[in-house]
XYZ file of C-alpha atoms in Angstrom:
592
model
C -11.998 1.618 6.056
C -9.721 4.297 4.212
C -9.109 3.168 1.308
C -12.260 5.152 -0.355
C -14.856 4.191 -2.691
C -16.588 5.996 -5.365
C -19.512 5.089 -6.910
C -21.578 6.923 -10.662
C -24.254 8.209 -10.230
C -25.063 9.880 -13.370
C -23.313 11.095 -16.509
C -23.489 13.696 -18.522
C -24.100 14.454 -22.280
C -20.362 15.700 -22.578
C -19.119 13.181 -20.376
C -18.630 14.280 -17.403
C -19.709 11.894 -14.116
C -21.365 12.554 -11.108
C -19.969 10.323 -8.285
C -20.021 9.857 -4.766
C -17.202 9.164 -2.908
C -16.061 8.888 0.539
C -12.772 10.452 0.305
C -12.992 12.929 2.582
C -15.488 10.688 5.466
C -18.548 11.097 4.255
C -20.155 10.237 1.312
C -20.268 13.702 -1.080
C -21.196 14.472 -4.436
C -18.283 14.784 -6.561
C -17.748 15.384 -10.715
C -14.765 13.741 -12.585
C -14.278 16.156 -15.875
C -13.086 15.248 -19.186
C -9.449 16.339 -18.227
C -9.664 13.882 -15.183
C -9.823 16.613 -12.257
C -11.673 15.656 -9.852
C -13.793 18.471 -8.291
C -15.981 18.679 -4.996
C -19.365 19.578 -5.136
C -20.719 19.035 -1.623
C -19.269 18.938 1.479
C -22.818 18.658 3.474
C -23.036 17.318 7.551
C -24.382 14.404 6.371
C -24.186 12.398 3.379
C -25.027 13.388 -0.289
C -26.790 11.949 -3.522
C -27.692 13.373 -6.505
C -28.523 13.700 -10.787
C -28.185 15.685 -13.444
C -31.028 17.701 -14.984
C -31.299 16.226 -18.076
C -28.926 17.938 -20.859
C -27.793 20.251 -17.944
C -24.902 20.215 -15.683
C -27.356 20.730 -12.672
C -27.867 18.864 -9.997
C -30.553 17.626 -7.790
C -28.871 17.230 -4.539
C -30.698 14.799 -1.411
C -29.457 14.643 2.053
C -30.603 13.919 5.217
C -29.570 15.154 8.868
C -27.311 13.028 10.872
C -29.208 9.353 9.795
C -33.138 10.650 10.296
C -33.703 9.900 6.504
C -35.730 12.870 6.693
C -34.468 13.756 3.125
C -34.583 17.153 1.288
C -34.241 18.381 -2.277
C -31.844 21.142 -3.295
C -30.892 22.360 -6.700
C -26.552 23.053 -7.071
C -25.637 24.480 -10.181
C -21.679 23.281 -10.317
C -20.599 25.993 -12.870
C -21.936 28.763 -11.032
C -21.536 27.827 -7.212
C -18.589 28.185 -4.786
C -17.357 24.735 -4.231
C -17.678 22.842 -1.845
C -20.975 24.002 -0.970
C -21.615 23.477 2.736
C -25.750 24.367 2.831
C -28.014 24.520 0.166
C -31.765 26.241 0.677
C -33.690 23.447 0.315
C -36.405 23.311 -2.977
C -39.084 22.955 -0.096
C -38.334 24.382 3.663
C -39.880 20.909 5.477
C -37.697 19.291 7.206
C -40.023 17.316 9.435
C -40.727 15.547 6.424
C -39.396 13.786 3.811
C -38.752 14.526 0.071
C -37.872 12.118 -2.417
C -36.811 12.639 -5.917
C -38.863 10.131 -7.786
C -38.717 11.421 -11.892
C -36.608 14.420 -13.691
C -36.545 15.747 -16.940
C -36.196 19.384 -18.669
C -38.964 20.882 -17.683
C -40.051 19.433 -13.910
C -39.099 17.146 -10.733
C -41.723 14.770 -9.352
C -41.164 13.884 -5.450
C -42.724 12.022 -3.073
C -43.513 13.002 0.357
C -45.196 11.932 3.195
C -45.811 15.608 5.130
C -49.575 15.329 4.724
C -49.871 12.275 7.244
C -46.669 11.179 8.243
C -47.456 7.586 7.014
C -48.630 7.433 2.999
C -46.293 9.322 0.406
C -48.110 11.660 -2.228
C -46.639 12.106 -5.524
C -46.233 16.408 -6.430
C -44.815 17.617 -9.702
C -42.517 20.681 -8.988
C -41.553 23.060 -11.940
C -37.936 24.185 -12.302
C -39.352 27.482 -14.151
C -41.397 28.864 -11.470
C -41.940 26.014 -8.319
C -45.748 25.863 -9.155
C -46.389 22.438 -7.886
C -49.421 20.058 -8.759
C -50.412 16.772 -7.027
C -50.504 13.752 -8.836
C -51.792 11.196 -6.658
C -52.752 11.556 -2.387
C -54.610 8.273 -2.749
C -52.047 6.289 0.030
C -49.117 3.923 -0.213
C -45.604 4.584 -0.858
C -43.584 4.560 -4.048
C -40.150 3.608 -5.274
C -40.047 4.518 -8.787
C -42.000 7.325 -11.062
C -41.100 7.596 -14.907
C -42.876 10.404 -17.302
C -43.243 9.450 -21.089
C -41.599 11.294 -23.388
C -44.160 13.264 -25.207
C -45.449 13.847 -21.172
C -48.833 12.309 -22.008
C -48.209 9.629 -19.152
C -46.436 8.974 -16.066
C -46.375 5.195 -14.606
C -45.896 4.513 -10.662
C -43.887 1.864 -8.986
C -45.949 1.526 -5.904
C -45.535 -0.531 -2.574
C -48.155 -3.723 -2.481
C -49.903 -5.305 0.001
C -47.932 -8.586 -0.749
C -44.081 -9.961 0.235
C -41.487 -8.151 -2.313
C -43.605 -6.679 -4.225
C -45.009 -4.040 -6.324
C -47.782 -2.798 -8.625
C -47.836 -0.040 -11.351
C -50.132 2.749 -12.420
C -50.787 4.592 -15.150
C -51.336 7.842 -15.016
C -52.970 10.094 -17.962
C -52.257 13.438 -17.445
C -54.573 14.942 -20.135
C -57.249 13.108 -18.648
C -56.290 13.277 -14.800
C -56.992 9.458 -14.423
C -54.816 7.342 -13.128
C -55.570 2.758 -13.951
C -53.861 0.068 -12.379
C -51.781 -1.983 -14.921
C -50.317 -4.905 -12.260
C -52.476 -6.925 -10.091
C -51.637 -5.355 -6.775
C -52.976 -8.859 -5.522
C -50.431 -11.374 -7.359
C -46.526 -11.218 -6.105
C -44.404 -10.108 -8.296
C -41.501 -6.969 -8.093
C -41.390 -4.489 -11.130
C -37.815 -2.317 -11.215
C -37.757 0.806 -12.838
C -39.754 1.615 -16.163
C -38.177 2.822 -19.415
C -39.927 4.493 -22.075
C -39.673 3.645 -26.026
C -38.948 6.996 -27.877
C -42.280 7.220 -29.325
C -43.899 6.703 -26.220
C -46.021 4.081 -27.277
C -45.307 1.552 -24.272
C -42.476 0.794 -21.611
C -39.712 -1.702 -20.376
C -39.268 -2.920 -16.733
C -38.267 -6.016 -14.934
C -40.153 -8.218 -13.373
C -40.706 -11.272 -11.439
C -44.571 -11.509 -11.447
C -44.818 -13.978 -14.757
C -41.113 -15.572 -14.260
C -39.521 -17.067 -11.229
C -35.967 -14.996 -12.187
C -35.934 -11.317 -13.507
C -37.072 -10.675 -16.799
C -37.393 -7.674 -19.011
C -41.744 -7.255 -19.876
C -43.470 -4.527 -22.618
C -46.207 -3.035 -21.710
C -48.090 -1.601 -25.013
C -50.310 1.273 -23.874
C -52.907 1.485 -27.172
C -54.038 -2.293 -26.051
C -53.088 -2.218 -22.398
C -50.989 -5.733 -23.102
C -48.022 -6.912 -21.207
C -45.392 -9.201 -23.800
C -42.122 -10.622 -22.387
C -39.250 -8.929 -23.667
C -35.942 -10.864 -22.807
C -35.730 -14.009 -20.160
C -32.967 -16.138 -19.474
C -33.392 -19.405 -16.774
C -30.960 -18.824 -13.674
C -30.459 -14.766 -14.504
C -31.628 -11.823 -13.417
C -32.032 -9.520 -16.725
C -32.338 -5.577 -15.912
C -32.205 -2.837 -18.974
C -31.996 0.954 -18.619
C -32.712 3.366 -21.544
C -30.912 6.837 -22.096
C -33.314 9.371 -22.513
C -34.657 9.121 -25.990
C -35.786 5.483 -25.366
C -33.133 4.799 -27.982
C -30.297 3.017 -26.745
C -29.902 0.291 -23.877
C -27.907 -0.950 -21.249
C -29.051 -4.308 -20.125
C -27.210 -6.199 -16.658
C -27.296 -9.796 -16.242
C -27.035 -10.911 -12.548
C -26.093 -14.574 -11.426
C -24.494 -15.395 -8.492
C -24.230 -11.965 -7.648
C -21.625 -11.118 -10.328
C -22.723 -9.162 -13.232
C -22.466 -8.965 -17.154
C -23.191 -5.954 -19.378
C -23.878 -4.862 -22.544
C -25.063 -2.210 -24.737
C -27.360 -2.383 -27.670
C -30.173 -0.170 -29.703
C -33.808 -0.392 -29.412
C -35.683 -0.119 -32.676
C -39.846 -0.273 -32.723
C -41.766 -2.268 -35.366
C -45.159 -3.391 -35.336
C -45.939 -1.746 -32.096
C -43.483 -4.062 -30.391
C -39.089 -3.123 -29.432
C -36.891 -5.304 -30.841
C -33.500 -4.887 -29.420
C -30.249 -4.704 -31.471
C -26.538 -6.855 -31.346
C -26.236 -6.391 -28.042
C -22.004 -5.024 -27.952
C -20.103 -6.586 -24.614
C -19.144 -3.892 -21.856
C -15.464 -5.412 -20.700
C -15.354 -5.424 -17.445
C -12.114 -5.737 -15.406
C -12.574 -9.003 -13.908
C -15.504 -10.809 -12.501
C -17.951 -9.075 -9.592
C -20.404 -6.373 -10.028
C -21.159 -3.667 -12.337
C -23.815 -1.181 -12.436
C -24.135 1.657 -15.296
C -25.995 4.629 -16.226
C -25.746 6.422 -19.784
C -26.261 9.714 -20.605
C -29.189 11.537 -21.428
C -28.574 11.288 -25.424
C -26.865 8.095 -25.096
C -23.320 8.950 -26.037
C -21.629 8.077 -22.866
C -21.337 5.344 -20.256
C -20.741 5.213 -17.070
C -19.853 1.914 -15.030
C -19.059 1.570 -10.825
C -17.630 -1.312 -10.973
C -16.258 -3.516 -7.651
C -15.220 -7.342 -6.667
C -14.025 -8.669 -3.583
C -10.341 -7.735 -3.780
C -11.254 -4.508 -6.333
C -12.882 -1.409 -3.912
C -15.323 0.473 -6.109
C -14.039 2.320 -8.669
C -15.845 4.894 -11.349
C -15.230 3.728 -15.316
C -16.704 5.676 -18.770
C -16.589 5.150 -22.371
C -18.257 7.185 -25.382
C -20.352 5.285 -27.439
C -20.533 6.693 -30.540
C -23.462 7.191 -32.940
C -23.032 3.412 -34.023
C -22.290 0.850 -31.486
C -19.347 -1.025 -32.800
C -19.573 -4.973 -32.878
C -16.359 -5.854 -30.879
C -16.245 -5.539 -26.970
C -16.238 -2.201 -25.392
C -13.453 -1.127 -23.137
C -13.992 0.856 -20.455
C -11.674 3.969 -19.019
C -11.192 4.051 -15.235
C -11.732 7.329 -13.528
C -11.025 7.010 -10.071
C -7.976 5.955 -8.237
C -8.051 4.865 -4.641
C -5.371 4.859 -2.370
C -4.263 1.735 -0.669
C -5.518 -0.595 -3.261
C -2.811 -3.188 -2.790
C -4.077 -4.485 0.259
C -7.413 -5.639 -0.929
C -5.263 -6.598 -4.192
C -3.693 -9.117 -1.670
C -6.994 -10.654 -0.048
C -7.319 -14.210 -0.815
C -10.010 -15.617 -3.344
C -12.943 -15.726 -2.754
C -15.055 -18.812 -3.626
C -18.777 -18.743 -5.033
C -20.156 -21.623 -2.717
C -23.926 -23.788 -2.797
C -24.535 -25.186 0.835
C -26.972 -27.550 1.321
C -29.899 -28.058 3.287
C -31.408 -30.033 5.694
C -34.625 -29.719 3.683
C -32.954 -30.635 -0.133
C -32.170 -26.813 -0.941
C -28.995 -25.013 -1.670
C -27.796 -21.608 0.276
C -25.356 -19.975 -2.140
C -22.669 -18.075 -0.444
C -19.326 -16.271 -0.870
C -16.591 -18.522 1.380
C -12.775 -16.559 1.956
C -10.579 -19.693 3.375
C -8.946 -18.158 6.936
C -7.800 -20.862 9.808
C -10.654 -23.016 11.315
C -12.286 -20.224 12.876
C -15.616 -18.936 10.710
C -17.408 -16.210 10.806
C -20.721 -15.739 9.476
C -21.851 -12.254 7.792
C -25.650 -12.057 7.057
C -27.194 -9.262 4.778
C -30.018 -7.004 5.980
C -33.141 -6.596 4.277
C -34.238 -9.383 4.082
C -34.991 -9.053 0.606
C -31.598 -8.297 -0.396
C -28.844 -9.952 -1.305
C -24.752 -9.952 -0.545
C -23.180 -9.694 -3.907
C -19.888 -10.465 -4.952
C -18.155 -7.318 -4.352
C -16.082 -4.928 -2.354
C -16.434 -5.206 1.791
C -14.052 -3.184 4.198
C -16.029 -5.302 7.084
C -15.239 -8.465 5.305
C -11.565 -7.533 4.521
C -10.677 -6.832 7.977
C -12.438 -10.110 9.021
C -10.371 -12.276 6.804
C -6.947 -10.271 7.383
C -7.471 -11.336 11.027
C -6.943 -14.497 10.113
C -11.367 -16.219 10.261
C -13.295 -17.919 7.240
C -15.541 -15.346 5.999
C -19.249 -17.105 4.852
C -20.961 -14.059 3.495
C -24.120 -16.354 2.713
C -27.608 -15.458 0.751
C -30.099 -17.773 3.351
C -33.761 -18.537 1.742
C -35.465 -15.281 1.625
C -32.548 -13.537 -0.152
C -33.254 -11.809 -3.198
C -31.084 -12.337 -6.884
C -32.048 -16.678 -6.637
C -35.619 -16.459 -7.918
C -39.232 -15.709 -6.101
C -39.223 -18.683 -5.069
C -36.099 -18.181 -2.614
C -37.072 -15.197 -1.868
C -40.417 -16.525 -0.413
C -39.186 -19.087 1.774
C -39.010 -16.762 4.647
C -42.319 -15.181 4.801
C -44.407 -14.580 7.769
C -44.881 -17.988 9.695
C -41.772 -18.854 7.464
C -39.394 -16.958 9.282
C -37.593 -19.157 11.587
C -36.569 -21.305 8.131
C -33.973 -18.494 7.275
C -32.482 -19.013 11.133
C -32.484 -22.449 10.531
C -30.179 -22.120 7.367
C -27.439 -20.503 9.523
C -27.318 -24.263 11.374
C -27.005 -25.699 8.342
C -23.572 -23.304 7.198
C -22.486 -24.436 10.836
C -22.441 -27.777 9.630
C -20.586 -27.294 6.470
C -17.937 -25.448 7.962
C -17.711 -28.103 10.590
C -17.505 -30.711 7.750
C -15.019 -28.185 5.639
C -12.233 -28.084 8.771
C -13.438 -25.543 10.829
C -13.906 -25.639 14.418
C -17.144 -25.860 15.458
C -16.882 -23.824 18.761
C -14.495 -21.331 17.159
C -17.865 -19.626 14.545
C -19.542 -16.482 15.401
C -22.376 -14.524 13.447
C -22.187 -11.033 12.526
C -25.241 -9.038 10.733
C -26.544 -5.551 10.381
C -30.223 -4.513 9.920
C -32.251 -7.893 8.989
C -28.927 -9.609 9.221
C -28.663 -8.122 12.850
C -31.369 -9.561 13.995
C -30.535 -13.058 12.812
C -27.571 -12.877 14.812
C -29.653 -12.181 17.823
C -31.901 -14.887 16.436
C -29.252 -17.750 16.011
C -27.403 -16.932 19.489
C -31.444 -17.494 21.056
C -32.901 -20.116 19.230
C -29.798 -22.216 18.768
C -26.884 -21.376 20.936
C -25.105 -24.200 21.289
C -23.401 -23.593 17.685
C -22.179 -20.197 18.320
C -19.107 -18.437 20.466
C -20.366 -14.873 20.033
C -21.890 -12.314 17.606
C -22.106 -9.027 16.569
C -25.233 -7.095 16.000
C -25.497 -4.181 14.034
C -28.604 -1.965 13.911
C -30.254 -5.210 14.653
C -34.042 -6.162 15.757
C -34.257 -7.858 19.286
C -37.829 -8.079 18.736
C -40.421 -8.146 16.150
C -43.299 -7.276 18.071
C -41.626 -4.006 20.006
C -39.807 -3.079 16.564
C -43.227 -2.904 14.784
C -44.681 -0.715 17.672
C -41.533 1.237 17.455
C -40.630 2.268 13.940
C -41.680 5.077 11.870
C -45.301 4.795 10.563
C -43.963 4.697 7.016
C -41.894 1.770 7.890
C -44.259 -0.127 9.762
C -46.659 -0.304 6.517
C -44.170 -1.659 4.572
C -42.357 -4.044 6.638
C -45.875 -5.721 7.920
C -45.976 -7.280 4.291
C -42.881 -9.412 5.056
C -42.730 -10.328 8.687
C -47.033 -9.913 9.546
C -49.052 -7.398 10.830
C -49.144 -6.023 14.625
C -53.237 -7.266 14.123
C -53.105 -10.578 12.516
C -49.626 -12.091 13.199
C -48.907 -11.048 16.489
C -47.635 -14.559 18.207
C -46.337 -15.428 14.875
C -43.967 -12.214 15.179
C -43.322 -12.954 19.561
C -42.627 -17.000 18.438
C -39.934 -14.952 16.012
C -38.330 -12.768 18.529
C -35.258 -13.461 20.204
C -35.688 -11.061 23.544
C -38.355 -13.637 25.300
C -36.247 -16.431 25.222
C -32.841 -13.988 25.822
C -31.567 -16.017 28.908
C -30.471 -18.716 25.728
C -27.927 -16.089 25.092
C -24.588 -17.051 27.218
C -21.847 -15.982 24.580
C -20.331 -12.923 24.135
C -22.404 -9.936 21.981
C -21.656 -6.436 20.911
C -24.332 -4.428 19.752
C -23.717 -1.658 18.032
C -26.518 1.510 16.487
C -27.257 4.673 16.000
C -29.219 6.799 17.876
C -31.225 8.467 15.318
C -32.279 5.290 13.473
C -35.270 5.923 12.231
C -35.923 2.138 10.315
C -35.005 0.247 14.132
C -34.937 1.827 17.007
C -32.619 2.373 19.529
C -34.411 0.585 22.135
C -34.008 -2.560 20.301
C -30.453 -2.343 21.383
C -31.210 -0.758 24.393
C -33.725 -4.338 25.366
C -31.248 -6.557 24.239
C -28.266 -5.169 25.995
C -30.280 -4.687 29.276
C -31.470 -8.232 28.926
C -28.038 -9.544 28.289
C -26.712 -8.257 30.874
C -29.446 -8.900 33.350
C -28.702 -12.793 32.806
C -24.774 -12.319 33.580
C -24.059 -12.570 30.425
C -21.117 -10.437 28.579
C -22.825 -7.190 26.229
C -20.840 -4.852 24.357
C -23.051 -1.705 23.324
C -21.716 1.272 20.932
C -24.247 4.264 20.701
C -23.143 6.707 17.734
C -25.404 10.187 18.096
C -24.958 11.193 14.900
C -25.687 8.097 12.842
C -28.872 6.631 11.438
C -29.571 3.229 10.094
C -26.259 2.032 10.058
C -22.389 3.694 10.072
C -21.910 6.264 7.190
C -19.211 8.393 9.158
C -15.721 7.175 8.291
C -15.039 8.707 11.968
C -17.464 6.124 13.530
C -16.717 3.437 11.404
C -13.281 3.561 12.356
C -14.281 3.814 16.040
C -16.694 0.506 15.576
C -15.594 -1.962 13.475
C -11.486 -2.588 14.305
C -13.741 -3.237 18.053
C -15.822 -5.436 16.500
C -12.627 -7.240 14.768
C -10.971 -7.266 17.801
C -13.976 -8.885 19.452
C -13.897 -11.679 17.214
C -10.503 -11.999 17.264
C -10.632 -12.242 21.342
C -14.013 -14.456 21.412
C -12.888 -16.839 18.679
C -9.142 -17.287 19.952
């Protein structure tokens, strides 16, 4: 848990990166200059994020308080400021609210915000000349992405749909105030972010709607067409452009390990073609993630692997990309890297099914006891990269499965679907099935235990409920002891958008109780620890308030660590420390 990570989040035009990095306990914006010093811009109560104006050394700084995720916006100007900063006045004095940066260029910020009825997020351009602000769309829903064309004729909207995983654009035309929908908010599909062409004629973006992995899709906007851009069968293809629409960075995902490269974007006939693409070298396989500079003449890479904590990596590019592999400069330099250096290999698995599929996984060999980490979301995905949790897990001795059960994202829409609504005991089901194949692999059977946070919290609780005879303990983190009370309880916002993947309060009520594990709780005999914070704002405390009261009401041995300070999850190096060497030390009693 010390050995610190540090992650890019943006790069300058001379070079210079933005970073976060836990160094000091929390995660706080930091900037790595062209002479290598290392410089603190935040030191904040609670963690920081943040991005450059474009062609500016300013920063847009979010934060939250203590967990809430009640986010605010506040502008730090690194050459002028005192550093560290410890407050900021906020861009807008709301904090019962929250502010998201959505889109940023020279002359504006668009955020999102949901102070007008706690539940739908509006869209309000802010300018950074005078704070006049203008709303762009109250019409409901909830947004992940916004991008602005660059002669400012258009903006596009990555909205929240109705359906599992999915999303739907607009386009917006700000001369004529009108906004058109562009997806069909009725069809799954997921778009990522949207990248302009320099001449504003049409966009990028990924999407799943049209292919069952990733692709990369045009959208023209004289003829309102959509034309696939780049697909490959098995990967996940995501591009970025700098700026100018000019140059890209595209990232190919299998098996949650990454490839990228760099290449230029040229338009002819109203359509991109892209370039010879030039290899990014990365320094050995796992999972990279850039970001280039505004004009394109820099890169910036976090890179990380299972034995390789996340580092921070750059390289100029040049006005011509040269043909031969690009090598990449490493920036940051955490302490204590020789012991996850010295963590055995780990394997990229398939597991199969009792239905004919496949679970892929990430399997560290330990002794013949197993233990079983599940990702939240559930539409997420463990990738093959850096884990403190995991580390400690396998340096006590236990067979880490980190797996990626049917409703994982990064293995098609099809995987991801296989857990949806009535669907959802499936995904429990899977964890019976990675029982079996460690049984079959060596390990013993009544030596596994699960161990989740968020989603993956609440298939621990699920597994030790609906079977329990295959388990000797688990550990839930931030987990949901039932469906039903969890939808009641969570914020409004987050009610509307988790009702697409599990059902709705209205329609799918005994589909969500037939889900839960707390009515059928006296199935769970083995040892738990639960452990949450108290200002969680996505699941409630008194989903591990239930469980532990119910777990203990049947006789039954409950661990429960309460952090006050903490949100969705440990982000305090101070509680993290406190937590997980218990929850090792669980294991390591419960499992022999």
């Amino acid at each position: 848990m010390n050995i610190p990570v540090s992650t890019v989040l943006d790069v300058a035009d001379d070079g210079t990166l933005l970073i976060n990095t836990n160094i000091d306990g929390t995660s706080q914006l930091w900037e790595v200059r062209n002479d290598d010093q290392r410089v603190q811009l935040t030191d904040l109560s609670s963690a920081a994020t943040g991005s450059y104006l474009p062609g500016t050394r300013q920063v847009v700084v979010s934060s939250d308080t203590d967990g809430n995720e009640r986010h605010q916006l506040y502008l730090l100007d690194p050459l002028s400021a005192e550093l560290p900063v410890r407050s900021l006045p906020p861009l807008v004095d709301d904090p019962a609210h929250i502010y998201h940066l959505m889109s940023l260029d020279a002359e504006a910020l668009i955020y999102s915000t949901n102070r007008r009825n706690e539940v739908d997020f509006d869209l309000i351009r802010r300018s950074h000349r005078d704070g006049t602000e203008t709303v762009l769309w109250d019409g409901g829903g909830s947004f992940a992405e916004v991008s602005a064309s660059p002669d400012g004729k258009y903006l596009v909207s990555n909205a929240m749909s109705l359906q599992p995983a999915s999303n739907t654009l607009r386009l917006l035309d700000l001369e004529a105030g009108s906004w058109r929908r562009i997806t069909d908010e009725n069809a799954p599909g997921h778009y990522g972010a949207v990248h302009w062409l320099a001449d504003s004629s049409g966009f990028l973006t990924s999407q799943d709607a049209s292919t069952d992995f990733a692709s990369i899709s045009y959208y023209r906007v004289v003829d309102q067409s959509w034309h696939l851009f780049l697909a490959e069968e098995g990967v996940n293809v995501s591009l970025s452009l700098n700026d100018s629409g000019k140059r890209a960075l595209i990232q190919r995902l299998r098996d949650g390990q990454t490839t990228l490269s760099v290449g230029d974007l040229t338009v002819s006939n109203g359509f991109p073609e892209l370039g010879t693409e030039t290899a990014v070298k990365l320094p050995t396989e796992g999972y990279g993630r850039g970001v280039l500079s505004a004009d394109g003449s820099q890169l910036a890479v976090t890179f990380s692997a299972p034995t390789f904590p996340d580092e921070a990596f750059s390289a100029p590019l040049g006005v011509e990309l040269a043909a031969s592999p690009l090598g990449l400069q490493q920036r940051t330099f955490a302490e204590g890297r020789a012991l996850a250096a010295g963590l055995s290999v780990t394997e990229v698995v398939r597991i199969p099914t009792r239905d004919g599929e496949q679970i892929p996984a990430f399997v560290t060999r330990g002794d013949n006891s197993a233990v079983i980490n599940i990702h939240g979301g559930p539409e997420s995905a463990s990738l093959y990269q850096w884990s403190p949790r995991n580390a400690a897990l396998i340096l006590s001795g236990h067979t880490v499965v980190v797996p990626n059960v049917r409703g994982s994202s990064g293995y098609g829409r099809r995987w991801m679907s296989l857990d949806d609504v009535e669907l959802r005991l499936d995904s429990v089901q899977d964890l019976v099935d990675i029982h079996r194949w460690l049984v079959e692999s060596g390990v013993d059977g009544g030596r596994v235990a699960l161990y989740g946070g968020s989603y993956g919290g609440y298939m621990v609780l699920a597994g030790m409920t609906f079977y329990p005879e295959y388990w000797a303990a688990g550990v839930d983190i931030v987990g949901m002891s039932s469906l039903v009370t969890f939808m009641e309880n969570t914020s409004p916002y987050r009610r509307a958008y988790r009702e697409r993947e599990y059902g709705s309060l209205e329609h799918h009520r005994q589909v969500l109780e037939d889900a839960s594990p707390l009515p059928r709780i006296e199935n769970l005999a083995k040892p738990l620890m639960v452990i949450h914070g108290a200002n969680d704002p996505r699941v409630p405390l008194s989903e591990a308030e239930q469980v532990a009261a119910a777990v203990r009401a049947n006789g039954s041995e409950c661990e429960m660590l309460i952090y006050q300070d903490e949100g969705h999850g440990l982000s305090r190096r101070k509680n993290q420390l406190d937590a997980y060497p218990r929850a090792a030390a669980f294991l390591r009693r419960t499992l022999g």
